[in-house]
Amino acid sequence: MKKTATLTFSDGSPSIELPIEQGTYGKPVIDIRALAAQGYFTHDPGFTATSSCNSAITYIDGDEGLLYYRGYPIEELAYKSDYMEVSYLLLHGELPTAEQKMAFVQSIRHHTMLHDQMENVFRGFRRDAHPMAVMVSVTGAMSAFYHEDMNIFDPKQREIVAHRLIAKVPTVAAWSFKYNEGQPFVYPQNRMSYAENFMHMMFSTPCEPYEPNPVLARALDRIFILHADHEQNASTSTVRLAGSSGANPYACMASGMASLWGPLHGGANEAVLKMLDEMGDISRIPEFIARAKDKSSGFRLMGFGHRVYKNMDPRARIIRETCYEVLDELDLRDDPQFKMAMELERIAMEDEYFISRKLYPNVDFYSGIIFRAMGIPTSMFTAMFALARTAGWVAQWNEMLSDPAHKIGRPRQIYTGSTRREFVPIDRRGA
Ligand code: CMC
């Protein structure tokens, strides 16, 4: 028999029976939709206890520290797969056959270039514009290039949107960097893998031949896999909410990027490096830990804690290992920042404040150290996250629109403003 929950009222109003839904995995979910018809809403700022959709894409068990894409553990995908396969998996629900993979990679390659006029969009920015500001704008601007010809309710057209975004966002990210540097834009090189091509667009110049380092390319590809999706986080929920009105998908992705940019979300990787820079030396760790524990300081240990993970973020474990590989490859094993990060993690993990609140290092804690070692500047870190998350955003957007029951997202509120009052003419105000 299906489990239900009964809501009773202290004033004797009739109780309400609510169905309890159970997903493949995860906690039981009380379906509260019947409440609206009975004249009640629920209140959950920050959505700490609210499920917003059915989704078959990603599963997180925050207590156990598990992350699955379409049922596959992140560890298996990170070590045995590649970002192209994972993007296909997120979009289509299954790993591709060799033939399907070839066709997918071919299609992504076909879409890597930006419309020539998009260069003008870049050129409108100041040279010192933050790459995320440029990414949000240029990705949003894609909606001006691909709009009239698109029917988002046609699965084939949604697939083209997905391929265009996965293919073009690395070009947008790399060009945001090139524009900052005052270097010429580098066109995509379709003989290269996804990660290699990104490195080529970031680091090559017309003056010299460039061959991406395969160890670094593999590490980058792994980082892309780790960031590819993370169920209904702030940016993904933003993409879904924006897309729920039927809005242009490129504009929806831009809204997701804007949400990701914040320091509590994807902006944390940049904030971690700034924090380590400010710390400067291992001897100052206790001072920073004390500040993080002092609520009046307004300071948090960046790269620690997660809304869902109350155990080690499985991505952080893989990224720490990848960090070793990259630093070894670059002969930077004694990198003082890496040592400082390891020591900070060790000290925090022995501290009662962090233990009792289950605050563990998250995915952003080590990624910045890898990016910096590769020569990617701090201001580009969140752009790297956005690049990788594009596959997840577009898969979630596609899933939402494929659902015939999908509705426009429209939360309610508790109104705490003034009661009805009469309009006061300006000459009688303040009297
Ligand atoms: N440093 C110090 N204290 C912390 C931290 C931290 N990094 N994170 C949480 N806390 C404390 C918080 O003050 C609160 O303490 P108390 O119970 O005494 O009031 C308790 O832990 C619970 O925190 P919360 O703010 O209720 O937790 P949340 O689920 O709303 O926030 C978070 C999650 C990720 C926003 C938060 O942990 C945080 O600000 N972390 C630092 C930023 C960061 O690294 N973000 C990246 C997240 S992973 C990548 C991504 O999703 O983009």
Tab-separated table of C-alpha atoms in Angstrom, residues 34-355:
chain	number	residue	atom	x	y	z
A	34	ALA	CA	-3.187	19.046	-2.803
A	35	LEU	CA	-2.564	21.724	-0.183
A	36	ALA	CA	-3.105	24.644	-2.582
A	37	ALA	CA	-6.656	23.495	-3.318
A	38	GLN	CA	-7.267	23.442	0.438
A	39	GLY	CA	-6.040	27.021	0.794
A	40	TYR	CA	-2.523	26.395	2.114
A	41	PHE	CA	0.977	26.935	0.770
A	42	THR	CA	4.210	25.626	2.220
A	43	HIS	CA	7.144	27.838	3.142
A	44	ASP	CA	10.720	26.759	2.473
A	45	PRO	CA	13.160	29.600	1.727
A	46	GLY	CA	16.344	28.275	0.179
A	47	PHE	CA	14.403	25.122	-0.805
A	48	THR	CA	16.133	23.101	1.892
A	49	ALA	CA	13.299	20.565	2.002
A	50	THR	CA	11.659	20.968	-1.384
A	51	SER	CA	11.862	18.831	-4.482
A	52	SER	CA	11.101	20.880	-7.597
A	53	CYS	CA	10.896	18.211	-10.291
A	54	ASN	CA	11.224	14.562	-11.254
A	55	SER	CA	14.641	13.970	-12.761
A	56	ALA	CA	16.404	10.846	-14.012
A	57	ILE	CA	19.758	12.524	-14.658
A	58	THR	CA	21.831	12.838	-11.475
A	59	TYR	CA	21.589	11.364	-8.014
A	60	ILE	CA	23.460	12.576	-4.940
A	61	ASP	CA	23.512	10.853	-1.573
A	62	GLY	CA	24.892	13.620	0.593
A	63	ASP	CA	25.181	11.487	3.733
A	64	GLU	CA	27.171	8.754	2.018
A	65	GLY	CA	29.084	11.108	-0.308
A	66	LEU	CA	27.806	9.468	-3.514
A	67	LEU	CA	27.280	11.036	-6.920
A	68	TYR	CA	25.815	9.154	-9.905
A	69	TYR	CA	25.164	10.389	-13.438
A	70	ARG	CA	22.383	8.279	-14.959
A	71	GLY	CA	23.213	5.559	-12.416
A	72	TYR	CA	26.971	5.495	-13.033
A	73	PRO	CA	29.189	6.395	-10.042
A	74	ILE	CA	31.246	9.519	-10.655
A	75	GLU	CA	34.477	7.640	-9.870
A	76	GLU	CA	33.870	5.181	-12.736
A	77	LEU	CA	33.080	7.948	-15.182
A	78	ALA	CA	36.007	10.113	-14.070
A	79	TYR	CA	38.549	7.335	-14.519
A	80	LYS	CA	37.077	5.249	-17.358
A	81	SER	CA	35.161	7.660	-19.545
A	82	ASP	CA	35.638	11.087	-21.113
A	83	TYR	CA	33.686	14.332	-21.156
A	84	MET	CA	32.169	13.724	-24.602
A	85	GLU	CA	30.774	10.372	-23.480
A	86	VAL	CA	29.528	11.867	-20.233
A	87	SER	CA	27.806	14.724	-22.078
A	88	TYR	CA	26.102	12.175	-24.321
A	89	LEU	CA	25.122	10.150	-21.267
A	90	LEU	CA	23.614	13.168	-19.518
A	91	LEU	CA	21.649	14.138	-22.613
A	92	HIS	CA	20.494	10.730	-23.785
A	93	GLY	CA	20.407	8.617	-20.630
A	94	GLU	CA	22.741	5.891	-21.948
A	95	LEU	CA	26.448	5.646	-22.684
A	96	PRO	CA	26.980	5.870	-26.449
A	97	THR	CA	28.014	2.938	-28.631
A	98	ALA	CA	31.244	3.544	-30.566
A	99	GLU	CA	29.205	4.625	-33.571
A	100	GLN	CA	26.972	6.952	-31.555
A	101	LYS	CA	29.998	8.479	-29.900
A	102	MET	CA	31.684	9.156	-33.212
A	103	ALA	CA	28.569	10.852	-34.561
A	104	PHE	CA	28.176	12.910	-31.368
A	105	VAL	CA	31.816	14.064	-31.344
A	106	GLN	CA	31.535	14.878	-35.041
A	107	SER	CA	28.451	16.995	-34.430
A	108	ILE	CA	30.077	18.844	-31.511
A	109	ARG	CA	33.109	19.575	-33.701
A	110	HIS	CA	30.850	20.846	-36.435
A	111	HIS	CA	29.460	23.481	-34.059
A	112	THR	CA	32.614	24.789	-32.326
A	113	MET	CA	32.926	28.073	-34.263
A	114	LEU	CA	31.056	31.200	-33.250
A	115	HIS	CA	29.160	33.322	-35.743
A	116	ASP	CA	31.693	35.761	-37.127
A	117	GLN	CA	29.689	38.748	-35.897
A	118	MET	CA	29.922	37.509	-32.318
A	119	GLU	CA	33.477	38.844	-32.281
A	120	ASN	CA	31.874	42.289	-32.204
A	121	VAL	CA	30.027	41.371	-29.019
A	122	PHE	CA	33.378	40.617	-27.345
A	123	ARG	CA	34.902	43.799	-28.666
A	124	GLY	CA	32.234	45.906	-26.977
A	125	PHE	CA	33.670	45.043	-23.542
A	126	ARG	CA	36.439	46.744	-21.621
A	127	ARG	CA	39.626	44.684	-21.781
A	128	ASP	CA	39.531	44.113	-18.023
A	129	ALA	CA	35.939	42.788	-17.988
A	130	HIS	CA	35.532	39.712	-15.789
A	131	PRO	CA	35.377	36.577	-17.996
A	132	MET	CA	32.104	35.560	-16.333
A	133	ALA	CA	30.542	38.912	-17.245
A	134	VAL	CA	31.622	38.303	-20.828
A	135	MET	CA	30.415	34.684	-20.791
A	136	VAL	CA	26.997	35.578	-19.421
A	137	SER	CA	26.601	38.264	-22.067
A	138	VAL	CA	27.981	36.386	-25.065
A	139	THR	CA	26.048	33.207	-24.244
A	140	GLY	CA	22.901	35.304	-23.831
A	141	ALA	CA	23.737	37.034	-27.117
A	142	MET	CA	23.615	33.664	-28.882
A	143	SER	CA	19.857	33.958	-28.495
A	144	ALA	CA	20.008	36.832	-30.977
A	145	PHE	CA	21.777	34.599	-33.495
A	146	TYR	CA	19.652	31.468	-33.093
A	147	HIS	CA	16.140	32.498	-32.278
A	148	GLU	CA	13.499	32.728	-34.968
A	149	ASP	CA	14.305	29.351	-36.496
A	150	MET	CA	13.887	27.416	-33.249
A	151	ASN	CA	10.988	25.398	-31.906
A	152	ILE	CA	11.932	24.260	-28.400
A	153	PHE	CA	9.118	21.697	-28.372
A	154	ASP	CA	10.776	19.766	-31.209
A	155	PRO	CA	13.228	17.217	-29.708
A	156	LYS	CA	15.477	17.383	-32.768
A	157	GLN	CA	15.826	21.140	-32.447
A	158	ARG	CA	16.523	20.820	-28.739
A	159	GLU	CA	19.299	18.393	-29.617
A	160	ILE	CA	20.834	20.945	-31.972
A	161	VAL	CA	20.661	23.559	-29.180
A	162	ALA	CA	22.437	21.128	-26.854
A	163	HIS	CA	25.185	20.395	-29.380
A	164	ARG	CA	25.663	24.057	-30.187
A	165	LEU	CA	26.001	24.976	-26.534
A	166	ILE	CA	28.372	22.149	-25.601
A	167	ALA	CA	30.472	22.993	-28.662
A	168	LYS	CA	30.496	26.780	-28.479
A	169	VAL	CA	30.778	27.529	-24.753
A	170	PRO	CA	34.498	26.503	-24.666
A	171	THR	CA	35.116	28.934	-27.532
A	172	VAL	CA	33.261	31.649	-25.619
A	173	ALA	CA	35.259	30.891	-22.443
A	174	ALA	CA	38.641	30.835	-24.204
A	175	TRP	CA	37.864	34.017	-26.102
A	176	SER	CA	36.866	35.773	-22.869
A	177	PHE	CA	40.389	35.032	-21.671
A	178	LYS	CA	42.065	36.035	-24.936
A	179	TYR	CA	40.175	39.306	-24.894
A	180	ASN	CA	41.440	40.039	-21.363
A	181	GLU	CA	44.968	39.257	-22.461
A	182	GLY	CA	44.778	41.440	-25.565
A	183	GLN	CA	45.714	38.462	-27.700
A	184	PRO	CA	44.038	37.474	-30.974
A	185	PHE	CA	41.112	35.077	-30.767
A	186	VAL	CA	42.183	31.535	-31.648
A	187	TYR	CA	39.793	29.491	-33.775
A	188	PRO	CA	38.836	25.970	-32.691
A	189	GLN	CA	40.937	23.105	-33.975
A	190	ASN	CA	38.619	20.222	-34.741
A	191	ARG	CA	41.275	17.521	-35.019
A	192	MET	CA	41.809	17.850	-31.266
A	193	SER	CA	39.853	16.351	-28.378
A	194	TYR	CA	37.403	18.580	-26.508
A	195	ALA	CA	39.859	19.428	-23.697
A	196	GLU	CA	42.853	19.757	-26.041
A	197	ASN	CA	40.920	22.113	-28.277
A	198	PHE	CA	40.044	24.252	-25.277
A	199	MET	CA	43.728	24.400	-24.240
A	200	HIS	CA	44.639	25.292	-27.807
A	201	MET	CA	42.127	28.182	-27.886
A	202	MET	CA	43.367	29.375	-24.472
A	203	PHE	CA	47.103	29.068	-24.835
A	204	SER	CA	48.163	29.070	-28.470
A	205	THR	CA	49.046	32.196	-30.396
A	206	PRO	CA	49.499	32.628	-34.139
A	207	CYS	CA	53.271	33.017	-33.578
A	208	GLU	CA	54.208	29.547	-32.426
A	209	PRO	CA	53.077	25.956	-32.870
A	210	TYR	CA	51.205	24.588	-29.859
A	211	GLU	CA	50.681	20.991	-28.768
A	212	PRO	CA	48.635	20.465	-25.621
A	213	ASN	CA	50.242	18.375	-22.886
A	214	PRO	CA	48.271	15.065	-22.842
A	215	VAL	CA	48.494	14.666	-19.042
A	216	LEU	CA	47.051	18.136	-18.521
A	217	ALA	CA	44.415	17.590	-21.204
A	218	ARG	CA	43.332	14.370	-19.493
A	219	ALA	CA	43.197	16.146	-16.109
A	220	LEU	CA	41.112	18.942	-17.605
A	221	ASP	CA	38.758	16.452	-19.211
A	222	ARG	CA	38.335	14.765	-15.810
A	223	ILE	CA	37.573	18.101	-14.152
A	224	PHE	CA	34.945	18.729	-16.834
A	225	ILE	CA	33.371	15.332	-16.022
A	226	LEU	CA	33.308	16.119	-12.295
A	227	HIS	CA	31.537	19.427	-12.905
A	228	ALA	CA	29.178	18.257	-15.645
A	229	ASP	CA	26.016	18.021	-13.544
A	230	HIS	CA	24.903	18.202	-9.940
A	231	GLU	CA	21.131	17.838	-9.878
A	232	GLN	CA	18.981	20.786	-8.790
A	233	ASN	CA	21.661	23.213	-7.531
A	234	ALA	CA	21.142	26.997	-7.737
A	235	SER	CA	22.321	27.465	-11.337
A	236	THR	CA	20.514	24.395	-12.679
A	237	SER	CA	17.318	25.422	-10.906
A	238	THR	CA	17.791	28.869	-12.437
A	239	VAL	CA	18.080	27.352	-15.917
A	240	ARG	CA	14.950	25.275	-15.304
A	241	LEU	CA	12.975	28.186	-13.874
A	242	ALA	CA	13.992	30.505	-16.733
A	243	GLY	CA	13.282	27.764	-19.270
A	244	SER	CA	9.934	26.842	-17.724
A	245	SER	CA	8.359	29.900	-19.368
A	246	GLY	CA	9.460	28.669	-22.798
A	247	ALA	CA	12.275	31.233	-22.977
A	248	ASN	CA	15.120	31.054	-25.485
A	249	PRO	CA	17.563	28.361	-24.275
A	250	TYR	CA	20.709	30.437	-24.846
A	251	ALA	CA	19.257	33.147	-22.617
A	252	CYS	CA	18.365	30.428	-20.067
A	253	MET	CA	21.983	29.174	-20.060
A	254	ALA	CA	23.158	32.754	-19.516
A	255	SER	CA	20.886	32.966	-16.462
A	256	GLY	CA	22.408	29.720	-15.146
A	257	MET	CA	25.886	31.167	-15.630
A	258	ALA	CA	24.886	34.301	-13.727
A	259	SER	CA	23.738	32.187	-10.801
A	260	LEU	CA	26.870	30.050	-10.929
A	261	TRP	CA	29.068	33.139	-10.723
A	262	GLY	CA	28.211	33.790	-7.046
A	263	PRO	CA	30.889	32.978	-4.434
A	264	LEU	CA	28.594	30.542	-2.612
A	265	HIS	CA	28.275	28.493	-5.817
A	266	GLY	CA	30.705	28.265	-8.751
A	267	GLY	CA	32.499	31.431	-7.729
A	268	ALA	CA	33.940	29.510	-4.787
A	269	ASN	CA	36.899	28.122	-6.778
A	270	GLU	CA	38.061	31.679	-7.430
A	271	ALA	CA	37.389	32.593	-3.796
A	272	VAL	CA	39.487	29.624	-2.556
A	273	LEU	CA	42.562	30.827	-4.408
A	274	LYS	CA	42.033	34.394	-3.250
A	275	MET	CA	41.771	33.058	0.297
A	276	LEU	CA	44.992	31.015	-0.068
A	277	ASP	CA	46.732	34.051	-1.582
A	278	GLU	CA	45.610	36.179	1.331
A	279	MET	CA	46.683	33.513	3.818
A	280	GLY	CA	50.117	33.429	2.247
A	281	ASP	CA	51.670	30.961	4.674
A	282	ILE	CA	50.803	27.772	6.563
A	283	SER	CA	51.436	29.581	9.868
A	284	ARG	CA	48.317	31.713	9.314
A	285	ILE	CA	45.903	28.756	9.014
A	286	PRO	CA	44.752	28.905	12.674
A	287	GLU	CA	43.920	32.594	12.241
A	288	PHE	CA	41.733	31.837	9.194
A	289	ILE	CA	40.051	28.902	10.941
A	290	ALA	CA	39.266	31.163	13.905
A	291	ARG	CA	37.782	33.778	11.560
A	292	ALA	CA	35.628	31.154	9.833
A	293	LYS	CA	34.270	30.060	13.218
A	294	ASP	CA	33.525	33.598	14.319
A	295	LYS	CA	30.050	34.402	12.947
A	296	SER	CA	30.564	38.139	13.408
A	297	SER	CA	33.493	38.066	10.942
A	298	GLY	CA	31.206	37.250	7.996
A	299	PHE	CA	34.046	35.064	6.712
A	300	ARG	CA	33.618	31.451	5.587
A	301	LEU	CA	36.275	28.952	4.712
A	302	MET	CA	35.920	28.886	0.943
A	303	GLY	CA	35.789	25.415	-0.612
A	304	PHE	CA	34.269	23.921	2.536
A	305	GLY	CA	30.709	22.829	3.157
A	306	HIS	CA	27.880	21.887	0.874
A	307	ARG	CA	24.111	22.065	0.999
A	308	VAL	CA	23.762	18.372	0.146
A	309	TYR	CA	27.051	16.657	1.050
A	310	LYS	CA	27.350	16.052	4.750
A	311	ASN	CA	30.302	13.802	4.047
A	312	MET	CA	33.345	14.229	1.803
A	313	ASP	CA	32.300	15.525	-1.626
A	314	PRO	CA	33.328	12.564	-3.864
A	315	ARG	CA	34.455	15.041	-6.521
A	316	ALA	CA	36.876	16.651	-4.052
A	317	ARG	CA	38.591	13.296	-3.473
A	318	ILE	CA	39.117	12.735	-7.214
A	319	ILE	CA	40.215	16.299	-7.786
A	320	ARG	CA	42.790	16.079	-4.985
A	321	GLU	CA	44.273	13.041	-6.723
A	322	THR	CA	44.198	14.822	-10.072
A	323	CYS	CA	45.980	17.722	-8.404
A	324	TYR	CA	48.871	15.385	-7.515
A	325	GLU	CA	49.073	14.166	-11.128
A	326	VAL	CA	49.127	17.683	-12.571
A	327	LEU	CA	51.657	19.030	-10.074
A	328	ASP	CA	53.891	15.980	-10.690
A	329	GLU	CA	53.700	16.488	-14.428
A	330	LEU	CA	54.675	20.140	-14.029
A	331	ASP	CA	57.335	19.443	-11.403
A	332	LEU	CA	55.392	21.516	-8.896
A	333	ARG	CA	54.873	18.861	-6.216
A	334	ASP	CA	56.272	21.271	-3.628
A	335	ASP	CA	53.823	23.966	-4.631
A	336	PRO	CA	53.343	25.968	-1.411
A	337	GLN	CA	49.678	26.618	-2.119
A	338	PHE	CA	48.939	22.924	-2.520
A	339	LYS	CA	50.739	22.225	0.761
A	340	MET	CA	48.786	25.010	2.424
A	341	ALA	CA	45.494	23.602	1.096
A	342	MET	CA	46.350	20.085	2.348
A	343	GLU	CA	47.278	21.449	5.767
A	344	LEU	CA	44.153	23.595	5.936
A	345	GLU	CA	42.056	20.540	5.136
A	346	ARG	CA	43.872	18.496	7.802
A	347	ILE	CA	43.435	21.119	10.517
A	348	ALA	CA	39.781	21.827	9.661
A	349	MET	CA	38.970	18.117	9.643
A	350	GLU	CA	40.209	17.841	13.226
A	351	ASP	CA	38.298	20.892	14.416
A	352	GLU	CA	35.081	20.389	16.384
A	353	TYR	CA	33.348	23.298	14.562
A	354	PHE	CA	33.783	21.654	11.140
A	355	ILE	CA	33.220	18.110	12.402
